[in-house]
Each structure stands twice: as structure tokens, then as C-alpha cells.
Amino acid sequence: MARKLKVGVLASGGGTNLQAIIDRAADGRIDAEVAIVISDVRDAYALERARIAGIHYAFIDPRDLPNRDAPPHDRRASFNRAVIQKLRDHDVELVALAGYLRITSDEFVDAFEGRIMNIHPSLIPSFCGKGMHGLRVHQAALDYGVKVSGCTVHFVTKEVDAGPIIIQRTAPVLDDDTPETLQARILEQEYQAYSEAIQLFAEGRLRIVGRRVRVVAREGA
Ligand code: GRF
């Protein structure tokens, strides 16, 4: 049996991408196991999904850290440190952001350099960047009138939504789409894209070369 990559998932919301990863890890479609799920939102349904699946989970309260009187920057730093520590406690090798609404700190990115992925529900560099999340992304795509949208899995760097792209998958935009119908169509592509990216990482086949990510052949292939 292939060694399983230990993945830590960070999620702030419903966690359907998390569920897709859990399901594919459980049935062996990806050589990974979700070692810990962390949320910055106490009642995020993602945590409930982890509980149901018997996976470790933790809520880390961004407002409830020892130095709550410290300036916001310091509080953010201690929150990020707590998240880094929790991931390390569970020997996480790859961090997957899945609907995680916080911007990762530089310290966080340094701690897991080249080992943090994010999924975004558009074809980056369209409709991305600070404040672009959830239905806003799909509304922006509809307002612009694009005929094709999709999703992007990318490595996380210090600039929001700007890291090297691993996989993109497309979905058509239909005349009668609402942000909700477009979101649902793209989510189906997200589940596929994220597990493909995680599997490639697990197989050690991703090489970051400048802005590009190259997929190398499987060893022995
Ligand atoms: C997804 O559309 C993902 O691309 C974005 O946030 C959404 C999370 O959805 N980053 P879910 O919580 O996985 O259902």
C-alpha cells in the first residue's frame, strides 16, 4: 500500500471540498489522509464533517489568544502561530486551504513553503484577489459576461491568489445562470481538481519552476 500523505485542511465554511478530499482519501482514490481539520469559525460545518469522519479537528479562535490586548498585527501573528503549531503537532506534510477565508501570514507561508495549496473558484488571474470569495466571484464572472469559468488550484505564496498554478478546470457559463447555479457547476470541477493536485503532490510529481508548475512523470513510468 502506498504511503499516505498527511494533509491538514483549513476551512472556514461548509467544507464540501474538504468532504471530497475525505471521501477520496477514504476510498483510496488519493494516497492521502486528512490528519487534522482546522477552522477559524467555531460553528463551521467543515468541523462537523471531520467529526463525523472520525478525523482530528480544532477550532482556533482568532480573537481568543493570550495577548488579546496586543495590536491586531501581533494578534494575527499569534493566531497564525497557533495554526502552524497545530499542523506540526499532526505531522502535516501538505496544507490544503479549502474555503479558508483568512489570508495566510508570511510566517505561515515560510513555515510550509511550497507545501500550501489553495483552491479558487475562477480561472486565475480572472476574478481573484483580496475580497473575492464565495458568490462574489461568480457574480463578477456573470457581470463580465465570460462564457467559460472554472477553478484553479495553486500553491500559496505571500501574494493573495497569485502563487504558481497547479491545475485549472473549466465549466461553461450558461445564459440563464445565477451565481448559485454557476457555483454549483464549478464546485463539481473543484472536487476533481483538488484531489488531482493532492495526488500529484503525494506522488512527488510537482516541480515549481518560476511561475510555472511542471508535472513530471511518475517514477519508473
Ligand atoms: C469553494 O468555492 C472554494 O473554491 C473557495 O471557497 C469555496 C469553499 O466551498 N475557496 P466549500 O466550503 O468547500 O463547500
Coordinates of N, CA and C and ligand atoms in Angstrom, one line a residue, residues 11 13-18 97-100 118-121 134 138 183 187 190-191, ligand 1:
A11 N -10.4 25.3 6.8 CA -11.7 25.6 6.2 C -12.5 26.6 7.1
G13 N -15.8 27.3 6.2 CA -17.3 27.2 5.9 C -17.8 25.8 5.9
G14 N -18.6 25.6 4.8 CA -19.4 24.3 4.7 C -18.5 23.1 4.5
G15 N -17.4 23.3 3.8 CA -16.4 22.2 3.7 C -16.8 21.1 2.7
T16 N -17.5 21.5 1.6 CA -17.7 20.4 0.6 C -16.4 20.0 -0.1
N17 N -15.5 20.9 -0.3 CA -14.2 20.5 -0.8 C -13.5 19.5 0.2
L18 N -13.6 19.9 1.4 CA -13.0 19.0 2.5 C -13.6 17.6 2.4
L97 N -5.9 24.6 1.8 CA -6.9 25.6 2.1 C -8.1 25.3 1.3
A98 N -9.2 25.2 2.0 CA -10.5 24.8 1.3 C -11.6 25.7 1.8
G99 N -11.8 26.9 1.2 CA -12.8 27.8 1.7 C -12.3 28.4 3.0
Y100 N -11.0 28.7 3.0 CA -10.5 29.3 4.3 C -10.4 30.8 4.0
N118 N -4.2 26.1 -2.4 CA -5.5 26.8 -2.2 C -6.3 26.5 -3.5
I119 N -7.6 26.5 -3.3 CA -8.5 26.4 -4.4 C -9.3 27.6 -4.5
H120 N -9.4 28.1 -5.8 CA -10.2 29.4 -6.0 C -11.2 29.1 -7.1
P121 N -12.4 29.6 -6.9 CA -13.5 29.2 -7.9 C -13.6 30.1 -9.2
G134 N -16.4 33.3 -2.5 CA -17.8 32.9 -2.5 C -18.6 33.3 -3.7
H138 N -18.5 34.5 -8.6 CA -19.4 34.0 -9.7 C -20.2 35.2 -10.2
Q183 N -21.9 28.5 -9.4 CA -21.1 28.0 -8.3 C -21.2 26.5 -8.2
L187 N -18.2 23.9 -8.5 CA -17.8 23.1 -7.4 C -17.5 21.6 -7.8
E190 N -14.2 21.6 -8.9 CA -13.2 21.8 -7.8 C -12.9 20.5 -7.1
Y191 N -13.9 19.7 -6.9 CA -13.6 18.4 -6.2 C -12.6 17.6 -6.9
Ligands
GRF1 C1 -15.0 27.0 -2.9 O1 -15.7 27.5 -3.9 C2 -13.5 27.2 -3.0 O2 -13.1 27.3 -4.3 C3 -13.4 28.6 -2.3 O3 -14.3 28.5 -1.2 C4 -15.4 27.7 -1.5 C5 -15.5 26.7 -0.4 O4 -16.6 25.8 -0.5 N1 -12.0 28.8 -1.9 P1 -16.7 24.6 0.4 O5 -16.6 25.1 1.9 O6 -15.5 23.7 0.1 O7 -18.0 24.0 0.2

